[in-house]
Short mmCIF file of C-alpha atoms and ligand atoms in Angstrom, two decimals:
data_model
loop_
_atom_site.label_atom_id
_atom_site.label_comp_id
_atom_site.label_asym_id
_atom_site.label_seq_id
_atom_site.Cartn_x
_atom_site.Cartn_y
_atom_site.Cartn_z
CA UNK A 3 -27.13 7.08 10.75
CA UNK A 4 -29.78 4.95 8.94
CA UNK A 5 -29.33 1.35 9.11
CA UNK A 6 -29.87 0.12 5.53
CA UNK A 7 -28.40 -3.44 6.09
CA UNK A 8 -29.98 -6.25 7.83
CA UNK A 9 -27.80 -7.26 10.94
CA UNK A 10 -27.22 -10.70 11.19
CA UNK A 11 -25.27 -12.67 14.27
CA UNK A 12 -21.71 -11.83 12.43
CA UNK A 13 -23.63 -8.18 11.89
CA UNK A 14 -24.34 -7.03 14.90
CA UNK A 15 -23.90 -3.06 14.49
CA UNK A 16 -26.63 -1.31 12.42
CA UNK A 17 -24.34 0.45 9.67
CA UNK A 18 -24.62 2.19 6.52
CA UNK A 19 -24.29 -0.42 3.98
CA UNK A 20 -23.45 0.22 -0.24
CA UNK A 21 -25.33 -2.96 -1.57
CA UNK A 22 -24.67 -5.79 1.00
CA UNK A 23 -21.34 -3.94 2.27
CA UNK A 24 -21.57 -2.68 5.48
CA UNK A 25 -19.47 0.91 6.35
CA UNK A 26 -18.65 1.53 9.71
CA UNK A 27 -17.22 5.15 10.27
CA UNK A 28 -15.88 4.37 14.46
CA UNK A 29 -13.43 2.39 16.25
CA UNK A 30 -16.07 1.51 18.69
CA UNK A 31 -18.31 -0.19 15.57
CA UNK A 32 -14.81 -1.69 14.37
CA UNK A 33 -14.30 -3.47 17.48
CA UNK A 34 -17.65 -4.36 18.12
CA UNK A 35 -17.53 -6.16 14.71
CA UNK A 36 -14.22 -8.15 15.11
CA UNK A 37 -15.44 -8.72 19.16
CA UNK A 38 -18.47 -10.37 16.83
CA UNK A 39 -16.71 -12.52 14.87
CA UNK A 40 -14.13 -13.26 17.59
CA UNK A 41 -17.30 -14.70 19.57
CA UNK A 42 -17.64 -16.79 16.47
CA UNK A 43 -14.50 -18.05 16.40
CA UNK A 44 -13.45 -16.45 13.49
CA UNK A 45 -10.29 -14.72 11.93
CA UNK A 46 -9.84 -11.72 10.42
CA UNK A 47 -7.53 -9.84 7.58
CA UNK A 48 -7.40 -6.32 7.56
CA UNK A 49 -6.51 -4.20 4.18
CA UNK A 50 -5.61 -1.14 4.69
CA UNK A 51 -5.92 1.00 1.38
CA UNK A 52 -6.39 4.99 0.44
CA UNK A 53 -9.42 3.88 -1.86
CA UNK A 54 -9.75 4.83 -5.74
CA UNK A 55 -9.67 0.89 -5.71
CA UNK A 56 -8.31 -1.28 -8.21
CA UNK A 57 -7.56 -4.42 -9.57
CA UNK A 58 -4.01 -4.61 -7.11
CA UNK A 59 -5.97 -3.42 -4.07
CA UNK A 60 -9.09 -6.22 -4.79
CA UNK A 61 -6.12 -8.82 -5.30
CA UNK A 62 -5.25 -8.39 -1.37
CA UNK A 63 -8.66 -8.99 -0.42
CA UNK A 64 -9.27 -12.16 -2.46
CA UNK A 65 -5.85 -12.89 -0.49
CA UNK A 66 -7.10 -11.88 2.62
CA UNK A 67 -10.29 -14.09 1.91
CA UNK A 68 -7.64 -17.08 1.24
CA UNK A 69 -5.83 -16.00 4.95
CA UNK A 70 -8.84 -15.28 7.00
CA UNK A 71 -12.29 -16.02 7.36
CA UNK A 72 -13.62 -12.25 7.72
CA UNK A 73 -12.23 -9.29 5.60
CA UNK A 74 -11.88 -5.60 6.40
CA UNK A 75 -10.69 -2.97 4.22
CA UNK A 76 -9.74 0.35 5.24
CA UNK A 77 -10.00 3.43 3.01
CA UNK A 78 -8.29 6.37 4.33
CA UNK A 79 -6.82 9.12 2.56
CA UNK A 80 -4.18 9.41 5.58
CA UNK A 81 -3.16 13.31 5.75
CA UNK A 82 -0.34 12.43 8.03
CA UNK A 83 1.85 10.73 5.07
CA UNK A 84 1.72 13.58 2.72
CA UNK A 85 4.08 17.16 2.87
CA UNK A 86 1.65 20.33 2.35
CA UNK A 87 2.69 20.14 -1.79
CA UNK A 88 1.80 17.40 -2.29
CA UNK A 89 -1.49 15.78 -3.42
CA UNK A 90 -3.25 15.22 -0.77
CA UNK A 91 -6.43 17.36 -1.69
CA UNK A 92 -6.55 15.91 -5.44
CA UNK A 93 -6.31 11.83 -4.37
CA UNK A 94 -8.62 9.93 -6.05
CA UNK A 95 -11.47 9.59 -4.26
CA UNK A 96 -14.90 7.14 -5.14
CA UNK A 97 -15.95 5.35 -1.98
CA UNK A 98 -19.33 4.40 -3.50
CA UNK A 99 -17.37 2.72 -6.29
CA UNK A 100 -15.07 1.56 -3.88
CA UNK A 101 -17.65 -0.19 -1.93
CA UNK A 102 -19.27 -2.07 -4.66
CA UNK A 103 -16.15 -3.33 -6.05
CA UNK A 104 -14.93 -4.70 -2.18
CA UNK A 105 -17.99 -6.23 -2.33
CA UNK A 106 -18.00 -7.96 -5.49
CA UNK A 107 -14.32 -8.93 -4.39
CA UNK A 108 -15.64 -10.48 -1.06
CA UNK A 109 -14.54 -7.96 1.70
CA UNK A 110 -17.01 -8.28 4.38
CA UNK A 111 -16.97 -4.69 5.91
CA UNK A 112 -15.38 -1.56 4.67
CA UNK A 113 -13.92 0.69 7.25
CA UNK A 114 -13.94 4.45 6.62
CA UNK A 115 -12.74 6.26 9.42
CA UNK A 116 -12.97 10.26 9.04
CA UNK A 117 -9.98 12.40 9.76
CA UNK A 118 -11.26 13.48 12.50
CA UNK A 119 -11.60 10.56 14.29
CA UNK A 120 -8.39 9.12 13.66
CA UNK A 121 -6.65 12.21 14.45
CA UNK A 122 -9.09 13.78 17.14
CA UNK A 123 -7.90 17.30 18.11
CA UNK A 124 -4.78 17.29 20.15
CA UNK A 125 -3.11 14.48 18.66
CA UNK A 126 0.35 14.72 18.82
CA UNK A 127 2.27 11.34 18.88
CA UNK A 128 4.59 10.34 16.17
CA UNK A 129 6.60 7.15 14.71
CA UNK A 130 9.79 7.43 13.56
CA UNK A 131 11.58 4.29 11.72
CA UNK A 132 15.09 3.71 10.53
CA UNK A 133 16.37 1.10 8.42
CA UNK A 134 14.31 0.21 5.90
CA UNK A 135 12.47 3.41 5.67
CA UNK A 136 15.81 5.63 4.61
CA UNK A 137 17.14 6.40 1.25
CA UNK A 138 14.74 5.54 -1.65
CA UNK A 139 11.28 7.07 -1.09
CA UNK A 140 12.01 7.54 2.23
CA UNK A 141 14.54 10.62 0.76
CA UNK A 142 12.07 12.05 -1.40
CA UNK A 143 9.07 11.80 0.86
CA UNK A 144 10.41 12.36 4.03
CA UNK A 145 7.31 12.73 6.11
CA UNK A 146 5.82 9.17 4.37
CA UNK A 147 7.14 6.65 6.57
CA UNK A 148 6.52 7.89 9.58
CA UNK A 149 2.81 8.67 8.74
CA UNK A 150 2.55 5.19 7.42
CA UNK A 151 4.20 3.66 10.75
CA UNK A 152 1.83 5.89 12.16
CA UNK A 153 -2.09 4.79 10.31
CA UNK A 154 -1.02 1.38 9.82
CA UNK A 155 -0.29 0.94 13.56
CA UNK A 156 -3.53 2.91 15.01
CA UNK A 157 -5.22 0.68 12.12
CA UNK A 158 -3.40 -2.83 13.69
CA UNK A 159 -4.53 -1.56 17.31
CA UNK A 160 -8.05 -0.34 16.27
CA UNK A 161 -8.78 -4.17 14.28
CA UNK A 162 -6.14 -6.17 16.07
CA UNK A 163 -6.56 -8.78 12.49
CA UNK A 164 -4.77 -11.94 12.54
CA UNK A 165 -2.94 -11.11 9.38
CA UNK A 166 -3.08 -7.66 6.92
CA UNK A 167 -2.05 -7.22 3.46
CA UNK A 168 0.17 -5.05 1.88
CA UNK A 169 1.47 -4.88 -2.19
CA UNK A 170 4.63 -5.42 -2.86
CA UNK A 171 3.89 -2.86 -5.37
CA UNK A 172 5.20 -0.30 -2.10
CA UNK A 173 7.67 -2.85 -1.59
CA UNK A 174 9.71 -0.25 0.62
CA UNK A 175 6.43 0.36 2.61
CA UNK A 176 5.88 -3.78 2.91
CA UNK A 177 9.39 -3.58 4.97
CA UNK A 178 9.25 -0.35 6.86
CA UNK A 179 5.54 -2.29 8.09
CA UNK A 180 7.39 -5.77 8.63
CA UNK A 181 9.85 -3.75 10.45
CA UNK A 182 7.79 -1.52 12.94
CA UNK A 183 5.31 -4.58 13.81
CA UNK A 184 8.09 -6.46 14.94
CA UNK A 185 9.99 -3.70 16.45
CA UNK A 186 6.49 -3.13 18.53
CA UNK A 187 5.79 -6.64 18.80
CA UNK A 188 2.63 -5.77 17.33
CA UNK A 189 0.85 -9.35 17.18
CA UNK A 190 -0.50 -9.01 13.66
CA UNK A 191 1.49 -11.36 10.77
CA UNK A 192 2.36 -9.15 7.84
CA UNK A 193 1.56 -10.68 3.93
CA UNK A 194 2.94 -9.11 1.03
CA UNK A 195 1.22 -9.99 -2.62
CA UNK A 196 3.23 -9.21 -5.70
CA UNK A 197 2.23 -6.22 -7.82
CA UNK A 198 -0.53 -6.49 -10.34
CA UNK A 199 0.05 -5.19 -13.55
CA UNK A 200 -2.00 -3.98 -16.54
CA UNK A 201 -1.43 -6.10 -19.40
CA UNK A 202 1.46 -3.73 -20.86
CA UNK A 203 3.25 -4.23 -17.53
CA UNK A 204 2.31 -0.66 -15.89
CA UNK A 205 2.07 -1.57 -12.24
CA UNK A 206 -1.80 -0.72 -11.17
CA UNK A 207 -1.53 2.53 -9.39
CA UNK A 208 -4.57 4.86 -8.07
CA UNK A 209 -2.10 7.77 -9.52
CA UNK A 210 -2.38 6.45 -12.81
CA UNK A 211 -5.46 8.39 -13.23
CA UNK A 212 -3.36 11.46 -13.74
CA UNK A 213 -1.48 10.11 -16.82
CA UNK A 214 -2.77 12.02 -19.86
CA UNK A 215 -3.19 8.91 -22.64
CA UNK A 216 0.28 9.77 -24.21
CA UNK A 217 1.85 9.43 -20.89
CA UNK A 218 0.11 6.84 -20.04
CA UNK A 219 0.84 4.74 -23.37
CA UNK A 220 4.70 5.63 -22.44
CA UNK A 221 4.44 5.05 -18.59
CA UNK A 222 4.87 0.84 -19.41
CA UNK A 223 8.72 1.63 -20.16
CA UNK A 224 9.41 2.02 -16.09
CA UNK A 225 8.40 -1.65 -16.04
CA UNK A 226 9.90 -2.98 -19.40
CA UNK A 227 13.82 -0.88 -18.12
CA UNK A 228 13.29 -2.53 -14.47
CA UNK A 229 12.77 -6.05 -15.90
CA UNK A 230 15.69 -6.04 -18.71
CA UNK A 231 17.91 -4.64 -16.09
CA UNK A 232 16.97 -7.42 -13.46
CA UNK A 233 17.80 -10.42 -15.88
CA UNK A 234 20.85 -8.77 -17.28
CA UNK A 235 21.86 -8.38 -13.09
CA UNK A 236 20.94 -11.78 -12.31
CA UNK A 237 22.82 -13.04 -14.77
CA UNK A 238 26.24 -11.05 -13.53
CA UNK A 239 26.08 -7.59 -14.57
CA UNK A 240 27.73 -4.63 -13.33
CA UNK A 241 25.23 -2.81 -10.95
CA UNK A 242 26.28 0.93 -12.13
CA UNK A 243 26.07 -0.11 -16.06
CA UNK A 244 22.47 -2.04 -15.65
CA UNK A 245 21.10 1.50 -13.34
CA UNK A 246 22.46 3.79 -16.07
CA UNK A 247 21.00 1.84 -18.65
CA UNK A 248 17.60 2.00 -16.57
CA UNK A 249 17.85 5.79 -16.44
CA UNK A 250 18.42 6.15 -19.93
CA UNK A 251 16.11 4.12 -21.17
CA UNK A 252 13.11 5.88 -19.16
CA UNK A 253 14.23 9.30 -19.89
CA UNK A 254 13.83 8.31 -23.73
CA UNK A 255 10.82 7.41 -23.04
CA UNK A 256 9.28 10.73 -21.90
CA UNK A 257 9.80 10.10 -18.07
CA UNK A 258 10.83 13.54 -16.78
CA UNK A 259 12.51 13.89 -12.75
CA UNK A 260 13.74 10.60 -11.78
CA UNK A 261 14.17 10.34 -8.19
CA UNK A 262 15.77 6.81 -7.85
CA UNK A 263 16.36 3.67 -9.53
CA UNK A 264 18.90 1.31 -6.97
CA UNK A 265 19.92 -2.01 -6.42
CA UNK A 266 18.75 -3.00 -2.89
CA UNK A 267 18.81 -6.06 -0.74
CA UNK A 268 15.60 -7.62 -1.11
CA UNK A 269 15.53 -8.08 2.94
CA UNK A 270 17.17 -5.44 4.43
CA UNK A 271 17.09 -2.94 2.14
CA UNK A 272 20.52 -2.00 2.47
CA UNK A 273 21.95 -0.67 -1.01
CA UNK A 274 24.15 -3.83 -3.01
CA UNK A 275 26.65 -3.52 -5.92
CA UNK A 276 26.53 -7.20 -6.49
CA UNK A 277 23.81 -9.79 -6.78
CA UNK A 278 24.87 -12.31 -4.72
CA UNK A 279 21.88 -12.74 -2.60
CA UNK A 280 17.98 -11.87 -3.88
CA UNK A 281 18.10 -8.33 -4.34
CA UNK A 282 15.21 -5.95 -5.36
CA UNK A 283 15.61 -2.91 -8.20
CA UNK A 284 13.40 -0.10 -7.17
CA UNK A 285 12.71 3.12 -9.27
CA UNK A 286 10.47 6.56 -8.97
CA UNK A 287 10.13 9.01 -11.52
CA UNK A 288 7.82 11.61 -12.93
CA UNK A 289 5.80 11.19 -16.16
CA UNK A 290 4.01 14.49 -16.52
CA UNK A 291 1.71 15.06 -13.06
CA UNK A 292 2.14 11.03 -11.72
CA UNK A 293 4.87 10.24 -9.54
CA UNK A 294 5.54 6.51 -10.54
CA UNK A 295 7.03 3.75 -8.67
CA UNK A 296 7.65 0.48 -9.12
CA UNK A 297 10.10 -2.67 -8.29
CA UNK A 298 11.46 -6.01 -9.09
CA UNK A 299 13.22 -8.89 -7.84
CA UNK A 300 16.44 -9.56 -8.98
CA UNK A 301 17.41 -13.58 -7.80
CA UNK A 302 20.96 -14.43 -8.30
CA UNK A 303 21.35 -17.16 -11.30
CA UNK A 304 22.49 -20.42 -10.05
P1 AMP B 562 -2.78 2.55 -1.63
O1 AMP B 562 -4.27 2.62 -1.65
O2 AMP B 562 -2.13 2.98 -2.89
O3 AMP B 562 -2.20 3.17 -0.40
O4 AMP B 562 -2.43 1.01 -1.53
C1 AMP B 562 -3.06 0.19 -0.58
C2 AMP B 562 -2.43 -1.17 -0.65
O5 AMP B 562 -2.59 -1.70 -1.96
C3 AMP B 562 -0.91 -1.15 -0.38
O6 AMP B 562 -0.56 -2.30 0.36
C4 AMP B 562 -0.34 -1.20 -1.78
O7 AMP B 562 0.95 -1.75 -1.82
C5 AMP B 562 -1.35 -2.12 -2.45
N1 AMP B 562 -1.30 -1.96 -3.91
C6 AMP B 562 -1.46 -0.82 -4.62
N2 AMP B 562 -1.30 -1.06 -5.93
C7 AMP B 562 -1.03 -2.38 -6.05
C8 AMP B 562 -0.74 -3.25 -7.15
N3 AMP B 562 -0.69 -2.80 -8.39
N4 AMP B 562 -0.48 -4.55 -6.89
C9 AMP B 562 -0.49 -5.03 -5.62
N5 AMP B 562 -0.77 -4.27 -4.54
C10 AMP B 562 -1.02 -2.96 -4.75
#
């Protein structure tokens, strides 16, 4: 590998670099750089992301900037989290573009691990998680969590961060994660960000890309049905009325299979007829190719 960026004390690893963004590819360079900055006395975030970068995914770095002194993002399109159908082959991927735009967003080192190296032939360990993980995506994607559990830890133990941030945006993921690091007493403190939208509301998605522009002019209604529904429920609705309406409202607007929308403790994620605590309305459904998800929070009036 060609160094094309100058080391410096915090840079001590000669790595491929896109502009001033240095790309290491191995958990030894990973280490090496956080031993670096460790020497320094410095702390580190740690993003984990899939890539085809966004506005949402540059919003946890500048978050990571204000939590840390040194950021590293991860882009990996993990295999592990996605069943044989679905789209792992057709993700998104730009990690050029995604490099410039950590960059311009502050991240001091993108980490790009290949498959091969995080799952070197013979792997064969697994994660399993309860609670928080079952029911909502956790039905529909059944291999997800567990594949999740599984990157994000070997991510934690390959960086060992101070903090990492997630997007509420997965706000099922963001608990199934708070859940396992505890459970493993994983030493790494686990910030969520809420979900950045597009102006219209859409939450920012890497799978938006698949939405044709009719779909994607339609795909805003998820949001608008989630947030009508969430005032009406604070303010003392029924919970099976308020989904209903939800469901109707997003299959008049073109979405096709819906796999969810539920009322869920915002906490525990334990299902909840009532709002009498904060409480969180999640939904998934299909418009055309795009599988889209997104969530509220529903805070009891008063
Ligand atoms: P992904 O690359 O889709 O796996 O997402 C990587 C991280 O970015 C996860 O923690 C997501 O929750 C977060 N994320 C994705 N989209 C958004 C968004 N619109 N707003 C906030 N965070 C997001």
């Amino acid at each position: 590998m060609t160094p094309t960026a100058a080391p410096s004390s915090s840079n001590p690893i000669g790595t491929l670099s896109a502009g001033t963004l240095p790309i290491l590819r191995t958990v030894e360079d990973l280490r090496s750089q956080v031993a670096a900055w460790r020497r320094e006395g410095l702390t580190v975030a740690l993003v984990p992301t899939m890539g085809a970068l966004h506005d949402g995914h540059l919003g946890l770095i500048r978050r990571g900037r204000e939590l840390a002194d040194r950021v590293v993002a991860s882009v990996f399109v993990n295999p592990t989290q996605f069943a044989p159908h679905e789209d792992f082959d057709r993700y998104p991927r730009d990690e050029g573009g995604d490099a410039a735009k950590l960059a311009s967003a502050g991240c001091h080192v993108l980490y790009a691990p290949t498959v091969r190296a995080m799952y070197p032939q013979g792997f064969a360990t697994a994660i399993s998680v309860g609670g928080p993980a079952e029911g909502l995506c956790g039905t529909f994607r059944p291999q997800m969590f567990g594949g999740v559990a599984l990157v994000v830890t070997k991510l934690f133990l390959q960086a060992l961060p101070d903090v990492a941030v997630f997007g509420e945006k997965d706000y099922q993921q963001l608990m199934v994660i708070r859940r396992f690091t505890r459970d493993l007493d994983i030493p790494v403190r686990v910030e969520g960000l809420p979900t950045v939208r597009e102006a219209d509301g859409l939450a920012m998605s890497s799978r938006n890309a698949y939405l044709s522009a009719d779909e994607r002019a339609r795909a805003p209604e998820l949001n608008r049905a989630l947030t009508a529904a969430a005032a009406a429920l604070a303010a003392g609705a029924e919970a099976d009325g308020a989904l209903t309406g939800i469901r109707g409202r997003i299959a008049e607007a073109g979405f096709g299979t819906i796999d969810y929308v539920e009322l869920r403790d915002a906490e525990t994620l334990e299902p909840v007829s009532a709002v009498t605590r904060p409480a969180r309305l999640l939904a998934a459904a299909w418009m055309g190719k795009a599988r889209l998800i997104d969530n509220v929070p529903v805070i009891p009036a008063g």
